[in-house]
Coordinates of C-alpha atoms in Angstrom, one line a residue:
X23 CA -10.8 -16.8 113.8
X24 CA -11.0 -13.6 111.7
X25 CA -14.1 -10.6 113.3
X26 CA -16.0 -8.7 110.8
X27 CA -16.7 -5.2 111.3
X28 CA -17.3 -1.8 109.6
X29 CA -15.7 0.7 107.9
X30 CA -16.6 3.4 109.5
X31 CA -16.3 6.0 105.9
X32 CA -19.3 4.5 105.4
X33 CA -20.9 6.1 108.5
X34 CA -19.5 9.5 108.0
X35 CA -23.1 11.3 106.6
X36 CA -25.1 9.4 109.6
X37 CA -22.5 10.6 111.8
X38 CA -22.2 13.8 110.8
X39 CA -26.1 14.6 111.5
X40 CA -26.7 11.6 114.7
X41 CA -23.1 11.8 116.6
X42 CA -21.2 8.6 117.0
X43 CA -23.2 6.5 119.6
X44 CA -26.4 7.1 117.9
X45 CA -25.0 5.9 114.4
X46 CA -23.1 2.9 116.5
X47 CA -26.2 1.6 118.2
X48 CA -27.9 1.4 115.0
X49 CA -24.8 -0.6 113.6
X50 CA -24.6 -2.7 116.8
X51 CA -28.2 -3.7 116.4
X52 CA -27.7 -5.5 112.9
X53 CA -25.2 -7.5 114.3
X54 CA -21.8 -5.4 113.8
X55 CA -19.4 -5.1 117.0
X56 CA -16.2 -3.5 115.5
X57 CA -15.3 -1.0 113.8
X58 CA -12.0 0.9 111.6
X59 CA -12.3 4.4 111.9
X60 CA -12.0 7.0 108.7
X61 CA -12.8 10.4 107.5
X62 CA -14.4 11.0 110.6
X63 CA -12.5 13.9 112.5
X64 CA -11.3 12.9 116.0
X65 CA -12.6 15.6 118.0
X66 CA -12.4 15.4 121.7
X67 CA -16.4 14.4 121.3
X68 CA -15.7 12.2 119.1
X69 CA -13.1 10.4 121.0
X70 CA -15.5 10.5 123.8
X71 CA -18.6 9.0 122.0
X72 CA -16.2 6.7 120.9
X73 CA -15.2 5.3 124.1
X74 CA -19.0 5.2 125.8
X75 CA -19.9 3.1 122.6
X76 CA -17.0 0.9 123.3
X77 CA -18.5 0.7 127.4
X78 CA -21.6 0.3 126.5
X79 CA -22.4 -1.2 122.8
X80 CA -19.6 -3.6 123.3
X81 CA -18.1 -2.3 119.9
X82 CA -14.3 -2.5 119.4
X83 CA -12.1 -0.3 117.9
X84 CA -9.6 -2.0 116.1
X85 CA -8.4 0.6 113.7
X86 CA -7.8 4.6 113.5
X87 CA -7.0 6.1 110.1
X88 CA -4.8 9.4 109.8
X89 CA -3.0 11.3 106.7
X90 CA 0.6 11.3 106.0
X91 CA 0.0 15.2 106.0
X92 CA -3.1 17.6 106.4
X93 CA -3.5 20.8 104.4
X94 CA -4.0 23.7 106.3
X95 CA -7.8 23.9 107.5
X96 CA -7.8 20.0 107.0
X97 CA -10.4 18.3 110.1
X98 CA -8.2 15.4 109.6
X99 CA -4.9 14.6 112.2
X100 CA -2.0 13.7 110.2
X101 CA 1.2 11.8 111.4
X102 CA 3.3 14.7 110.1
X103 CA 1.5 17.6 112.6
X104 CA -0.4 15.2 115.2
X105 CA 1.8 12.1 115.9
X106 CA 1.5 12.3 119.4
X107 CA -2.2 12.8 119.4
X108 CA -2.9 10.1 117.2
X109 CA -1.3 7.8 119.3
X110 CA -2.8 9.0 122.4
X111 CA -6.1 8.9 120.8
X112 CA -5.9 5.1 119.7
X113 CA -4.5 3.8 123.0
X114 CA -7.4 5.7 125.0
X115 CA -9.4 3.3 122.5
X116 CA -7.4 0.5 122.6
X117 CA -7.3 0.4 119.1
X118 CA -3.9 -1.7 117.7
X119 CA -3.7 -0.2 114.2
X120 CA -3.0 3.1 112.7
X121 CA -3.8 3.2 108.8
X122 CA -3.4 5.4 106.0
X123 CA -5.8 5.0 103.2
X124 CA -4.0 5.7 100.3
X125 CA -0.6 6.4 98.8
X126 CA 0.3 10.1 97.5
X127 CA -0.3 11.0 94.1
X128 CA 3.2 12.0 93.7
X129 CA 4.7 8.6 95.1
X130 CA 3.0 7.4 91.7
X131 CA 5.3 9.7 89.4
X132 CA 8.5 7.8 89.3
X133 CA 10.3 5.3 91.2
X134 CA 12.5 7.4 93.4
X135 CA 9.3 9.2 94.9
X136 CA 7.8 6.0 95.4
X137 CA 11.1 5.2 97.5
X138 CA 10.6 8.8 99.5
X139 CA 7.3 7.9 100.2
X140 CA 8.2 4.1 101.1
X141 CA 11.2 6.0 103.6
X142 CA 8.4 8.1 105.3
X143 CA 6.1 5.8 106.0
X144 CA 8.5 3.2 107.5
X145 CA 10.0 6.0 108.9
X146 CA 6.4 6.5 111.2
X147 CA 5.7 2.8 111.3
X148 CA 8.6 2.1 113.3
X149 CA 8.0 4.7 115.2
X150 CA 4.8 3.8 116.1
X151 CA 5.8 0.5 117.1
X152 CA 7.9 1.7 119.3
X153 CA 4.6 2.9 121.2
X154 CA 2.9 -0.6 120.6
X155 CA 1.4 0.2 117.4
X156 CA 1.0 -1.3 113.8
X157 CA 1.3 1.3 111.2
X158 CA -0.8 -0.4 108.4
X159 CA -1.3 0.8 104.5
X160 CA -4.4 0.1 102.7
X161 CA -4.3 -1.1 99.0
X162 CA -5.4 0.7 95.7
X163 CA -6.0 -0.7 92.2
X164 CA -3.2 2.0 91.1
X165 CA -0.5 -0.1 93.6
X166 CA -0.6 -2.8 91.0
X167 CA 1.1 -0.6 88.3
X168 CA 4.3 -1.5 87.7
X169 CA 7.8 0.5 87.8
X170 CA 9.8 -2.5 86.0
X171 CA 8.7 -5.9 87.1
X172 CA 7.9 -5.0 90.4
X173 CA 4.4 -4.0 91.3
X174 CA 4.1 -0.7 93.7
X175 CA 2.7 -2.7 96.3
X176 CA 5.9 -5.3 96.0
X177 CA 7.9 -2.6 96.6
X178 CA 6.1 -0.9 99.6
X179 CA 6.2 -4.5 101.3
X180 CA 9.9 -5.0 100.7
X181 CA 10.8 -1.3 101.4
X182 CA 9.0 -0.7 104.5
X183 CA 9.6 -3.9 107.2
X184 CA 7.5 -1.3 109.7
X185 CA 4.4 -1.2 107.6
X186 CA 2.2 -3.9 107.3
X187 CA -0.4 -4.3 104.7
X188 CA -4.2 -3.7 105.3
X189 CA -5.4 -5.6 101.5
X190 CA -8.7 -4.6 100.5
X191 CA -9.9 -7.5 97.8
X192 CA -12.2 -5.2 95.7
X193 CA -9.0 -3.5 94.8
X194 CA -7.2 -6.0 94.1
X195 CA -9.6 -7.9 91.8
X196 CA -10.0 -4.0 90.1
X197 CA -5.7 -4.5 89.3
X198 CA -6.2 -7.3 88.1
X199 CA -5.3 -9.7 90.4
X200 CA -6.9 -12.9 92.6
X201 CA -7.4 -11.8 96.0
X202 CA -7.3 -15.1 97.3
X203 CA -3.4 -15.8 95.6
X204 CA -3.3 -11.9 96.4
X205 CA -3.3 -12.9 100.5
X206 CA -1.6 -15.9 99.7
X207 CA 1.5 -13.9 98.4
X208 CA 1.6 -11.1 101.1
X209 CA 0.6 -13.9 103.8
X210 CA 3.2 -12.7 106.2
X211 CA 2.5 -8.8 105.5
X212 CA -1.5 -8.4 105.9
X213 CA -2.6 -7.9 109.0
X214 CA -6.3 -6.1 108.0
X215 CA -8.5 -7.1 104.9
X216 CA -11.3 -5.1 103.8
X217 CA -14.1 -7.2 102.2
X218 CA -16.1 -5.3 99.3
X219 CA -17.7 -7.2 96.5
X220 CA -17.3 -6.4 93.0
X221 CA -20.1 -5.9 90.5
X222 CA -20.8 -5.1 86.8
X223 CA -23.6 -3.1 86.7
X224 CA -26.4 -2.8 84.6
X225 CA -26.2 -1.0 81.0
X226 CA -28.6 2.4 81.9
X227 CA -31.9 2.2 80.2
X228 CA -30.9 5.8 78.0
X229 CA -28.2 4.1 76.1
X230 CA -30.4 1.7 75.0
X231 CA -32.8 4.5 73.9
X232 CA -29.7 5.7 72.2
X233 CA -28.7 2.9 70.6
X234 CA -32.6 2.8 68.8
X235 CA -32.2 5.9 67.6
X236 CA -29.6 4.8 65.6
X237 CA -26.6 5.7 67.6
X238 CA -24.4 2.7 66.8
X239 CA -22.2 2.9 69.6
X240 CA -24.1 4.0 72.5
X241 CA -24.6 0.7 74.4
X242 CA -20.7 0.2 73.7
X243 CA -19.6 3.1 74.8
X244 CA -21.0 2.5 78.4
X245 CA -18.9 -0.6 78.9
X246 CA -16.1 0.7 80.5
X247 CA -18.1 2.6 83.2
X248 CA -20.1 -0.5 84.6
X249 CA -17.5 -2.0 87.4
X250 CA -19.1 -1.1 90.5
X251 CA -18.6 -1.7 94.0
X252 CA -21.3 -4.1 96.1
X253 CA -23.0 -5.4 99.1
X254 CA -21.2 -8.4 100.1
X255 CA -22.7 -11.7 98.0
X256 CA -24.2 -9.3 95.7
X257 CA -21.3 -9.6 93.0
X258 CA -18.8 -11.9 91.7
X259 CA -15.9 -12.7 94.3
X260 CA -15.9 -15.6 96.1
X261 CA -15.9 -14.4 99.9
X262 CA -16.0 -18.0 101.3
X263 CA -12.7 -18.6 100.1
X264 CA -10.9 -14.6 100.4
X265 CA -12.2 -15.2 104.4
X266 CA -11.0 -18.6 104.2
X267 CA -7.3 -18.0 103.0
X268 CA -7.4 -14.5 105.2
X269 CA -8.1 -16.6 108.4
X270 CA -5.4 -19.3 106.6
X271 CA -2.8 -16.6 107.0
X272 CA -3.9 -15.3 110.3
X273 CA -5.4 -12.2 109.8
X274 CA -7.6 -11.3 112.5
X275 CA -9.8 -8.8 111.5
X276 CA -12.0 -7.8 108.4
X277 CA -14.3 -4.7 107.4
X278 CA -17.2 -4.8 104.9
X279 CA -16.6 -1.7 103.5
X280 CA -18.7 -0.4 100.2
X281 CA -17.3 3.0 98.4
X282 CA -20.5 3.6 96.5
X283 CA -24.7 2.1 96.9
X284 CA -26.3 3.5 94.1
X285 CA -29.3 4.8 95.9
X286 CA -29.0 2.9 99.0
X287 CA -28.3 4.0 102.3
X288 CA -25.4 3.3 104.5
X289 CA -27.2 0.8 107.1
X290 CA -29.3 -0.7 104.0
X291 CA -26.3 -1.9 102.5
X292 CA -24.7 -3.2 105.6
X293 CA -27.4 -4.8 106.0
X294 CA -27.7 -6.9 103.2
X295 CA -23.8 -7.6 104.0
X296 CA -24.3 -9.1 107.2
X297 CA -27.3 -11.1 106.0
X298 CA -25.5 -12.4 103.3
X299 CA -22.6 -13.0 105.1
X300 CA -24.7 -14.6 108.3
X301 CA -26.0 -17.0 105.2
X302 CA -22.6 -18.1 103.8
X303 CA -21.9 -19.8 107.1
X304 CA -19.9 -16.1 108.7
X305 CA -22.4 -15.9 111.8
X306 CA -19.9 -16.4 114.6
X307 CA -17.4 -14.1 113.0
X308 CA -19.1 -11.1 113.9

């Protein structure tokens, strides 16, 4: 059975002004009991904090997030200048995964810098197995571009046997792409899902008032600007079945994760996730 948890980005502003155990008990009393760390630097206090919540608010850790490499001044560790730390930091949490969030920017230039990039990676993925870790990549809708038939993420999966696949199904449905035939496909790569719902927003009031002054293409010209992300069961993908096929393939743990809220805050919106996912029949996987 799959656990749902958060993605801790979205904490990073309560965080930031509360400290880690404050902002965890508030998660922990919604409902929440795991979490996937990101863009939160690991200081030693953080570490700390960390670990008391995991002693005492019964929260897991299942996931630490690092770059490939840090610019200089960076807060975040990265496997290129903090390998060992990183590891030492997610086995004093017990946590089983290491992720990175994103590909670089120049891996998307050509082919043979998407193979560098697919060489690193795999290159620190098996080393971190070797320490009893999973090296996992997380998803984009950009890895669905294609260099010849092949997708980008096709060829980070065949490239880099080390590496498993974290798929987030908001992305995925952004590519184009079915998230539930999406899972289906990488079945024996995914080991983390991140669950974030897909919306089309409203057209703003102002291009309406636009439009009725006579400016023909106002309303239009908003179109391509409404995809937006969403609490869980407040959009269009059908979580019932991506949870369904996840568990299906044996993935064993999820993360409501929502990049934007339009006005709401972080715990507002997770919130309304849990609820909605309590409702859809998803209590015990929490």
């Amino acid at each position: 059975m799959i656990t749902i948890g958060v993605q801790a980005m979205m904490l990073k502003e309560l965080i930031a002004e509360d400290g880690v155990f404050t902002t965890l008990q508030k998660l922990r009393s919604i409902g929440y009991r795991s979490i996937e760390v990101s863009q939160i630097p690991m200081t030693s206090l953080t570490v700390a904090e960390l670990a008391r919540s995991i002693d005492e608010l019964d929260i897991k850790v299942t996931a630490v997030s690092c770059l490939l490499s840090a610019p200089e001044g960076s807060p975040f560790d990265s496997l290129a200048g903090d390998f060992d730390k990183i590891v030492a930091d997610a086995k004093s949490l017990d946590a089983k995964h290491v992720r990175i969030g994103i590909l670089t920017y120049e891996a998307l230039s050509s082919l043979e810098a998407l193979h560098d990039f697919c060489a690193t990676i795999e290159g620190y993925g098996a080393r971190l197995a070797e320490q009893g870790l999973t090296l996992s990549y997380h998803n984009h809708h950009v890895d669905f571009m294609r260099f010849g038939s092949d997708y980008v993420l096709d060829i980070i999966s065949e490239r880099c046997p080390s590496v498993s696949l974290e798929l987030d199904v908001h992305w995925v449905h952004r590519g184009g792409l079915d998230p539930v035939r999406t899972l289906a496909h990488y079945a024996d790569r995914v080991s983390l899902v991140h669950l974030k719902d897909y919306r089309i927003g409203r057209v703003p009031a102002e291009a309406f008032d636009r439009y009725r002054a006579g400016e023909a293409t106002a309303v239009h010209d908003t179109f391509k600007d409404l995809v937006q992300f969403a609490e869980i069961g407040e959009g269009s993908l059908d979580f019932p079945a991506i949870i369904a096929e996840a568990e299906r393939i044996g993935v064993r743990h999820a993360f409501v994760e929502q990049d934007q809220r339009y006005g709401r805050t972080p715990l507002e919106a997770l919130t309304t996730s849990y609820e909605n996912l309590t409702s859809l029949g998803f209590a015990d996987r929490f």
